[in-house]
Structures are given as C-alpha cells and as structure tokens.
Coordinates of C-alpha atoms and ligand atoms in Angstrom, one line a residue:
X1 CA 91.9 75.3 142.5
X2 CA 89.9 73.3 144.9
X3 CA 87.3 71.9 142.5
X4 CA 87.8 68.1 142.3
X5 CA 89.7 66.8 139.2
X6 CA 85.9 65.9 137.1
X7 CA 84.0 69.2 137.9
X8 CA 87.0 71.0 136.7
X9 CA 86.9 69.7 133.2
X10 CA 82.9 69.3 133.1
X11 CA 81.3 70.7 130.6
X12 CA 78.1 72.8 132.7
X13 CA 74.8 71.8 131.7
X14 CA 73.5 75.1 129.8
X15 CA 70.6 76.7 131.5
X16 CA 67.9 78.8 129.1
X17 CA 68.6 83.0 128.2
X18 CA 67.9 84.9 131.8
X19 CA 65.9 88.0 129.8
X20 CA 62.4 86.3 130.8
X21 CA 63.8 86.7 134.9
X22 CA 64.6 89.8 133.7
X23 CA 61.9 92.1 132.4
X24 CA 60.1 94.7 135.1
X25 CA 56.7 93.2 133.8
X26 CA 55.9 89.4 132.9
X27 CA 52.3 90.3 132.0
X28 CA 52.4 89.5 128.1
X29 CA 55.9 87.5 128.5
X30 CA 55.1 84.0 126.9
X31 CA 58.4 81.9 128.3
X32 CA 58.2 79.0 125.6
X33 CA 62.4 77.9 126.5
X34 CA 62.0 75.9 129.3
X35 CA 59.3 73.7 128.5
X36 CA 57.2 74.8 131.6
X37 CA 53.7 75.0 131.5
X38 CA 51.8 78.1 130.3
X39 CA 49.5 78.4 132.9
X40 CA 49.2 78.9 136.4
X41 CA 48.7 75.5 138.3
X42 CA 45.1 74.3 139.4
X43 CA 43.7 76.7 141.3
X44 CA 43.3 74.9 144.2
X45 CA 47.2 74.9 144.2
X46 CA 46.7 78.6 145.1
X47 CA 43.8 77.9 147.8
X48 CA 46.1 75.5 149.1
X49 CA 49.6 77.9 149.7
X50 CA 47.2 80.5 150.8
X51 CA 45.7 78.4 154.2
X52 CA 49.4 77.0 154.5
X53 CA 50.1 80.8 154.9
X54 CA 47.5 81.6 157.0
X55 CA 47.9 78.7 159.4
X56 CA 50.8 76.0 157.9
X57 CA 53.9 75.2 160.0
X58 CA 56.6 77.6 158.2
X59 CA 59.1 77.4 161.3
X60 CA 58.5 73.8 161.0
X61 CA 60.8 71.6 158.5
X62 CA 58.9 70.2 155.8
X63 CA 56.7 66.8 156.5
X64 CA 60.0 64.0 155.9
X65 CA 57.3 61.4 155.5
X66 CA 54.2 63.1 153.7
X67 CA 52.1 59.7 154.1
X68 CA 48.8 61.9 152.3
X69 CA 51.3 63.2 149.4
X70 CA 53.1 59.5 148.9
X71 CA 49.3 57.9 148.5
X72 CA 48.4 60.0 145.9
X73 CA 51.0 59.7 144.5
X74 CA 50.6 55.8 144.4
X75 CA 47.2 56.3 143.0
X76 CA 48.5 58.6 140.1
X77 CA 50.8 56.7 138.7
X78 CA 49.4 53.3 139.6
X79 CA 52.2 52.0 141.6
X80 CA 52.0 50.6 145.4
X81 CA 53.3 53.5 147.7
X82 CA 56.6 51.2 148.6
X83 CA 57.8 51.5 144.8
X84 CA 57.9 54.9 144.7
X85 CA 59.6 58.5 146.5
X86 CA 59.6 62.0 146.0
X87 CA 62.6 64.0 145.5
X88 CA 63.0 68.0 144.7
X89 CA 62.5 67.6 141.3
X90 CA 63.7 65.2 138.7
X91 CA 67.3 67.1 138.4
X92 CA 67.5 66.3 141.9
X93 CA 66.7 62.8 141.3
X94 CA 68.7 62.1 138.5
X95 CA 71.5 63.4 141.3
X96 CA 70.5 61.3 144.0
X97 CA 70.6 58.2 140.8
X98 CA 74.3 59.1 140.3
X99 CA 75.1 58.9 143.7
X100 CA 73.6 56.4 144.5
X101 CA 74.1 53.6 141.6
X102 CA 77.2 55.2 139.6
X103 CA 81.1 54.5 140.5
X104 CA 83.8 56.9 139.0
X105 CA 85.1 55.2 135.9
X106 CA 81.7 53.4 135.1
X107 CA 80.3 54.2 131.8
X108 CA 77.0 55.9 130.9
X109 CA 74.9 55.7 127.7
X110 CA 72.5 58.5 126.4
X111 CA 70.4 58.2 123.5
X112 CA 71.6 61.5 121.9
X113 CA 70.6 64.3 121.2
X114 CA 68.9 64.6 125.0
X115 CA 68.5 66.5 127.6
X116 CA 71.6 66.9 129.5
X117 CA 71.7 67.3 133.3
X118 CA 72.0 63.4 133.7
X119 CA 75.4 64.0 132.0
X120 CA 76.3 66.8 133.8
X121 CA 75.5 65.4 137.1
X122 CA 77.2 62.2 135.6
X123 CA 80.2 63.9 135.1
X124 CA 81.0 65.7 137.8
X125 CA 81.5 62.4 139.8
X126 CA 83.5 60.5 137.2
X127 CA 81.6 58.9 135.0
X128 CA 82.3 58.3 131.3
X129 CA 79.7 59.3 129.0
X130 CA 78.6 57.1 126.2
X131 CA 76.8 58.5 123.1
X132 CA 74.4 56.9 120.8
X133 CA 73.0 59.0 118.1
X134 CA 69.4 59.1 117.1
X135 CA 68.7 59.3 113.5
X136 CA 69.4 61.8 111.2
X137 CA 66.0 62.1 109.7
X138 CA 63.3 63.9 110.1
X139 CA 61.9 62.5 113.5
X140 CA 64.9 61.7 114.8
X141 CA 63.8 57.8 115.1
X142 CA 65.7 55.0 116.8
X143 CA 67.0 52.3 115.9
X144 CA 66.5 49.2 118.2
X145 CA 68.4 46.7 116.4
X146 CA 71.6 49.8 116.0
X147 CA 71.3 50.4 119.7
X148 CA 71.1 46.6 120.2
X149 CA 74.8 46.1 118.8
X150 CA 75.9 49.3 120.2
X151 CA 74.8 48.0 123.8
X152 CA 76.7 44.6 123.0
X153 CA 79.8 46.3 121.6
X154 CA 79.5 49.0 124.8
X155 CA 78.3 47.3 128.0
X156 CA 77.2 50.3 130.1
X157 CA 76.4 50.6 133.5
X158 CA 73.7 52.8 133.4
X159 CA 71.4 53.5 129.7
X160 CA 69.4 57.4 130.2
X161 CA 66.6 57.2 128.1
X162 CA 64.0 60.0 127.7
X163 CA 60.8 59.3 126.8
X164 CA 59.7 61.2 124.9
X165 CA 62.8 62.7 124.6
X166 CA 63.8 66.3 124.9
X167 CA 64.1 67.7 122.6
X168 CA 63.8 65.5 119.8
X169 CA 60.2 64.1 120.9
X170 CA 61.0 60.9 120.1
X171 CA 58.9 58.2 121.4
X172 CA 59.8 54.8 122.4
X173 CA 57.0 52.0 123.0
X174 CA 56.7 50.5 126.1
X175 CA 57.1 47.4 124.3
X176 CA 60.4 48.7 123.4
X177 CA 62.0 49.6 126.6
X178 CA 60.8 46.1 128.3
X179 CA 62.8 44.2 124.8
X180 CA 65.4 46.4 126.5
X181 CA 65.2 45.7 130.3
X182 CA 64.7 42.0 129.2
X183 CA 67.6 41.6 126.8
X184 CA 69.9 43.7 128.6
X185 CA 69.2 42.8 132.5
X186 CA 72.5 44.0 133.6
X187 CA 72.0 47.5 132.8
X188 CA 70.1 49.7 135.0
X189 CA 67.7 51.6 132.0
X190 CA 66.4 55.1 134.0
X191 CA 63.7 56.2 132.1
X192 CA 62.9 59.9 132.0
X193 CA 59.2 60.9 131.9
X194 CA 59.0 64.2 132.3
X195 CA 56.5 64.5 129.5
X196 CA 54.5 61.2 130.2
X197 CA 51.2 63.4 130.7
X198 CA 51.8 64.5 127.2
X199 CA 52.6 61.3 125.6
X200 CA 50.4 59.2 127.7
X201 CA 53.3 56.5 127.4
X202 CA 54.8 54.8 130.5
X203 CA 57.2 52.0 131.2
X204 CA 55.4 52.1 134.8
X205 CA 53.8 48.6 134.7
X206 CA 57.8 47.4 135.0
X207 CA 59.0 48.7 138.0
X208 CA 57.3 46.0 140.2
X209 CA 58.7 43.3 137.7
X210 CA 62.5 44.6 136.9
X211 CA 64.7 45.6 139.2
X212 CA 66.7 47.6 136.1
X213 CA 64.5 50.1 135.5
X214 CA 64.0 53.7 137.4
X215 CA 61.6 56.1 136.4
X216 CA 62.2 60.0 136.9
X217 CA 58.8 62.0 136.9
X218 CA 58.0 65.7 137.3
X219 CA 55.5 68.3 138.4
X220 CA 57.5 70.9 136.1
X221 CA 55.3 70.1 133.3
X222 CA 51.9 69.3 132.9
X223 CA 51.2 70.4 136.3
X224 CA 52.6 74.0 136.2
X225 CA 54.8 73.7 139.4
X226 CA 58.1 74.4 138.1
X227 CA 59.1 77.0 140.2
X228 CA 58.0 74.8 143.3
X229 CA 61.0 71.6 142.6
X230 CA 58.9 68.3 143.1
X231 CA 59.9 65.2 141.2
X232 CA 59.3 61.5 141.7
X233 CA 60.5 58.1 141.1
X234 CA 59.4 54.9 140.5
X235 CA 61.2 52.0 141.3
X236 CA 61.8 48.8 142.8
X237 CA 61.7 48.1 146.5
X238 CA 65.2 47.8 146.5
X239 CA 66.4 50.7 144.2
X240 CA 64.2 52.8 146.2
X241 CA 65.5 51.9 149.4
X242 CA 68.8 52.9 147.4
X243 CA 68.0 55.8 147.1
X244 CA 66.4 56.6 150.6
X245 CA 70.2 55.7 151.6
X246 CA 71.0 59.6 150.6
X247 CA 67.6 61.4 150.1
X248 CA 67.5 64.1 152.2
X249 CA 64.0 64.4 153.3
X250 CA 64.2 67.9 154.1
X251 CA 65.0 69.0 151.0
X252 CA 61.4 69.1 149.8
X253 CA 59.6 72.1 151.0
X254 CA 56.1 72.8 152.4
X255 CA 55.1 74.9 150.0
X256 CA 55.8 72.3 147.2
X257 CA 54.5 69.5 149.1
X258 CA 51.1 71.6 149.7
X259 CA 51.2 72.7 146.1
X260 CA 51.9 68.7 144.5
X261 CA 49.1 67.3 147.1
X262 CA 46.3 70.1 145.7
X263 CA 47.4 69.8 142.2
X264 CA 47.1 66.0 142.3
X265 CA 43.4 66.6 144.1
X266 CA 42.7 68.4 140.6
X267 CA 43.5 66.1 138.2
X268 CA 41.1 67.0 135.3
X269 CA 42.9 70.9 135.3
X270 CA 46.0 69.4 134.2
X271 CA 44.0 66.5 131.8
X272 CA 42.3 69.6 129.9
X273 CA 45.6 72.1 129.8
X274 CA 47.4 68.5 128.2
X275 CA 44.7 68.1 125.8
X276 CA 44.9 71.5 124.7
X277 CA 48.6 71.3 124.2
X278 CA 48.2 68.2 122.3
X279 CA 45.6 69.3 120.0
X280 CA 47.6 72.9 119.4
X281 CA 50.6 71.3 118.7
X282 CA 48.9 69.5 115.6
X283 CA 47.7 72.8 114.8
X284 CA 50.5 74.5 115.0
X285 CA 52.9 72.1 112.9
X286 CA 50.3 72.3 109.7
X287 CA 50.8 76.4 110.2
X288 CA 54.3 76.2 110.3
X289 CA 54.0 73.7 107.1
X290 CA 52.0 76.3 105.2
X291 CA 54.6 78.9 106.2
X292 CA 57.6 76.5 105.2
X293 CA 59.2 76.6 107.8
X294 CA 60.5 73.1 108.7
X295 CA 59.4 71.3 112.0
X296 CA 60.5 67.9 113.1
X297 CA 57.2 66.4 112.7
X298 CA 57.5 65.9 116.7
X299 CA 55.3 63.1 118.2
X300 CA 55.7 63.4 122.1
X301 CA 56.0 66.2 124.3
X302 CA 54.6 69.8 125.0
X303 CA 57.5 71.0 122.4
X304 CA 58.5 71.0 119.2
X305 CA 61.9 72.0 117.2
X306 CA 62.0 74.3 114.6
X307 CA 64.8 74.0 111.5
X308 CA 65.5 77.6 111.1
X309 CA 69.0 77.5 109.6
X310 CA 70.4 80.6 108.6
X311 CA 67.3 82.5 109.9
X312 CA 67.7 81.5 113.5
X313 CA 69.3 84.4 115.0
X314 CA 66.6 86.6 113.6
X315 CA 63.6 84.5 114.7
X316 CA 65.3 84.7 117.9
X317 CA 65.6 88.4 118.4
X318 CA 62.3 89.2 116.7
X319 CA 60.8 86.7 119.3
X320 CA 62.5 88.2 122.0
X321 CA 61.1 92.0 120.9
X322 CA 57.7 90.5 121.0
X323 CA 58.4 89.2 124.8
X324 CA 58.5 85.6 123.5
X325 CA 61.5 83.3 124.6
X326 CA 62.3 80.3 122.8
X327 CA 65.0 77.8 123.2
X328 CA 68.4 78.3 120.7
X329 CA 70.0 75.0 120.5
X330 CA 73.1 76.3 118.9
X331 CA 75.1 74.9 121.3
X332 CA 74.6 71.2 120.6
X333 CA 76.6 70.9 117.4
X334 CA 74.9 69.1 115.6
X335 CA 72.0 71.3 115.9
X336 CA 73.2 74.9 114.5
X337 CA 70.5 75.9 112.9
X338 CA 67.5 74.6 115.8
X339 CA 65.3 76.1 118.1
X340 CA 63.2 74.5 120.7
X341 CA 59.5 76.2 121.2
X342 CA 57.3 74.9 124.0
X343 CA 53.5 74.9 123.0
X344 CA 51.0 76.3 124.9
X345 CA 47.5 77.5 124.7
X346 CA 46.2 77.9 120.6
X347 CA 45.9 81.6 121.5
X348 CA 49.3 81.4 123.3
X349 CA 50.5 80.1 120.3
X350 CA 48.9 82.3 117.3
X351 CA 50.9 84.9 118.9
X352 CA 53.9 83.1 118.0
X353 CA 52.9 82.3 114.4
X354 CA 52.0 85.8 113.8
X355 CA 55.4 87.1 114.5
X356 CA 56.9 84.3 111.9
X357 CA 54.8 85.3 109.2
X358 CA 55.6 88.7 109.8
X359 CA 59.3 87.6 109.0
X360 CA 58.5 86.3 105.6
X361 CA 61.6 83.6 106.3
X362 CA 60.3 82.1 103.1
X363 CA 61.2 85.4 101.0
X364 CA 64.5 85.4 103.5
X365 CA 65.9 82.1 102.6
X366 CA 65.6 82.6 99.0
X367 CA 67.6 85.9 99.0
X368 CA 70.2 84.5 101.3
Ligands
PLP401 C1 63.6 65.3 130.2 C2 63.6 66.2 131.4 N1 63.8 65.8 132.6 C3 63.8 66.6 133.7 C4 63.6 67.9 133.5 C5 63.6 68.8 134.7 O1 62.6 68.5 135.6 P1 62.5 69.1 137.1 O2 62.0 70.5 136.9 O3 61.7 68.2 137.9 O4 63.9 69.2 137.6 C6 63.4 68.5 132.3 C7 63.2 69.9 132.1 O5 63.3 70.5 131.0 C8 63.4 67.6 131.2 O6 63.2 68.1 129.9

C-alpha cells in the first residue's frame, strides 16, 4: 500500500535456490549457482581479518577514505586513483549509477539475455527498460551493425552491457565498445566486468578518454570475497564525482576493506585459481561434448550454460542429491530448458561430470 507506484509493479530480480544456506554441513557442498569462486580467498585475506580481530577498530566506522585500498586499487586496474571508487559491491554500484545518472521516464537498453539487477534497480525508480536480443545461435553472438540501427531507431539514455556477459559469455572487443562510445557519444555505455579476470578483456584504457563510459568491477569473483560486498568503478573525474554525490562511505565495512587490501597484496593466488578455471572450462566443454550434452560453446567467464531441455529438472535434483547447486534459468523465457554451472577447480568439476554420466541423458532423450 505504501510501496511507490514502480516497485509495486517491478518484477524482483530472482536470487539463486536457498538449499546451499541451508544444509547443517557445507563440507562437500560445491555452490556452482552464483558464479562465486570455489575457493577460499588468498590466505593472507584470512591473516589479515584475524589481526583486524585481534587489534582493528570494530567500534570504529569503517575508513570513508581508505587512501592504502584506493592506491591499489589504481595500480590493479591501471587507472589514476581520481578515476576510480569503491562501492559495496557492484549491485550496489549499479544502484548508486541509477541514482545518480537515471530520471523516471528515461529509457534503458540491455543487451539481452543478461544479468538483471541493473533492471531491477532500474525499475524500481521509473525507468523504461529497453531490450536488445543477442543471437539465437549457438554463442549467443552480437550483432554490431543490428544493435547499430537499434540504437538509432531507440536513443537510450543509458546502454548495460556485460562483458563478458552473464550468462551467455559473450564477449565484446574492446575495439567494439570504443566504435560504441565513439559513434554513440550521447549515451552513457556502463560496462559490467565482473568477469574481466576471467576474460582478461577491459574497456579500461577509456575511462580517462570518454566521459560515457562507467565500469562496474567486483571482488565476488576471481577473488573469492563474495560474502564480504566490495565493488569498484572506473570512471571519469566527473562521473565519479557523480557518484561521490550519494556514495555512502560508510557502507563499506572493515572487514571487507581489510579483506580487498590483502587479497589485492596477493595477486598471483587469484592469477593461478583464474588460470585453473580457464583451463577446466576447456576441459570440461570437450566432456560434456563426448557426453552430448549441449553447451554454449561459452568464451568468457568462470561459467558456462548447459542445454538440457527436457532433462533439466532431473539434472537439477540429481545435482542437488549430490550437494551440488547449479543455476535453473527457467525463469527467463526464452531459456526453458538452461542451466547455468560455474566452473571451478578440474577436481571440483569431475564431480560434476560424474553425476551426468551417471544420468545417461543421452539414453533419456531418446526415450522421451
Ligand atoms: C555481471 C554481474 N555483475 C555483478 C554481479 C554481482 O557482483 P557483486 O557481488 O559485486 O554485487 C554479478 C554476480 O553474479 C554479475 O554476474
């Protein structure tokens, strides 16, 4: 009754099955619906938390201006410290984004299907959400010169573009998305990187050049700090003054601002869990090839979606007797018959393997 007039017809973004949060022991659960890493963090993360314990500042709020956190940050990503904040986590970003750039009534394009709390949080404050679709085929590919007249035909405020995208794993050159900022220097293009360590692809290099482009970064992913909330941006001086307008500094905690400063002081734990990933994912697509199971050929991303069709439901539940969650994306629909699986470790992952072979969805399908 009192929810304002767009929150009341908004569509919530839909979070992953709860079970995992569930279950009285998490020893052999292998969480693969979120996308999060599969590891612990560095263990310095843990070295870290533990002296904030013993002698940190937990009556204090959190450091508003973590000057040792922003210039590591700056040397990461390669950006000067003045082109760049921190936020609690990219969902939190892409909030602060909305608030701060989007008017009620202005329209939003998302290269579909993506992931969906920019919509959500787009929503909620009135904005009109634009589709266009990716391609039907196998990869999902884009079309530049499609999206070209569709941008010309649409004139959005705002373009969302994940790269690569979730779930799809579409990747988009950087050459691509500077044709885009370039050709289209009206619209403000907020590029989604949550996967960059995966993809090794980044439209950084124009953030100091363009004032249209905004870059949302996480430590969800290749850094294994999900559960502590830390994203980033990179931006323009002036877009990131923007955003100060409304950051709350608080909002970050100690913990996660100890836990982001040691994980970025071990840099090569993350490199080496990444290159494991990469190379398991390769692995793990020729398996699922020789078991017929149909993959989309995925290029970036620590994820991959599955084609199960009819056999979804059951791949689900057997998964879910085995203590593994995986992502059902039966609610997007276009995408009945698709699940989402994060990829992990090669031994992390033969676990998963083992229990599709056990199916025999080959056999399955034919009897259907
Ligand atoms: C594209 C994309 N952006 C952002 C997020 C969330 O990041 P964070 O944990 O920093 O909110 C996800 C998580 O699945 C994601 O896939």
């Amino acid at each position: 009754m009192f929810l304002n007039k767009f929150v009341k017809c908004l569509t919530p973004y839909k979070v992953t099955t709860h079970k995992a949060w569930e279950l009285d022991s998490r020893g052999d659960v292998l969480k693969l619906d979120w996308n999060e890493s599969t590891v612990p963090p560095s263990p310095k993360v843990k070295d870290a938390l533990v002296k904030f314990a013993n002698n940190g500042t937990m009556n204090w709020y959190p450091d508003v201006d973590n000057k040792v956190f922003r210039n590591l940050l700056s040397e990461y990503s390669k950006v000067p410290a003045c082109n760049l904040e921190y936020f609690g986590s990219s969902d939190a970003l892409h909030e602060y984004i909305i608030r701060s750039f989007v008017n009620p009534g202005d329209v939003i394009t998302l290269i579909s299907p993506t992931y969906d709390n920019f919509r959500a949080a787009a929503e909620s404050i009135g904005a009109t959400i634009n589709y266009f679709p990716l391609n039907k085929d196998n990869t999902f590919s884009f079309s530049y010169l499609d999206f070209e007249l569709h941008m010309q035909s649409i004139c959005p405020k705002i373009v969302y573009l994940c790269n690569p995208n979730n779930p799809t794993g579409t990747n988009y050159s950087t050459e691509v998305i500077e044709k885009l900022v370039r050709r289209f220097n009206d619209v403000l293009f907020v590029i989604d990187e949550a996967y960059y360590e995966f993809s090794k692809i980044t439209a950084s290099s124009l953030v100091t050049k363009f004032e249209n482009i905004i870059i949302c970064r996480t430590f969800s992913k290749a850094f294994g700090l999900a559960s502590f909330r830390v994203g980033y941006a990179l931006g323009s001086e002036n877009n990131i003054n923007g955003l100060k307008r409304i950051r709350n500094p608080k909002n970050i905690s100690s913990c996660a601002q100890v836990a982001a400063i040691a994980a970025l002081n071990d840099i090569k734990y993350m490199e080496d869990y990444v290159n494991e990933v990469n190379y398991t994912k390769l692995w793990f697509i020729k398996e699922l090839e020789s078991i017929g199971v149909n993959t989309n050929d995925s290029e970036g991303g620590n994820f991959i979606l599955l084609d199960l069709g009819i056999n979804k439901s059951l791949v689900i539940k057997k998964m879910e007797d085995n203590n593994i969650f995986i992502r059902d994306y039966g609610h997007i629909n276009t995408m009945e018959g698709y699940v989402r699986v994060t990829i992990g470790l090669k031994k992390q992952m033969v676990r998963v393997l083992e229990v599709l072979i056990s199916l025999d969805l080959n056999e399955k399908t034919r009897s259907a």
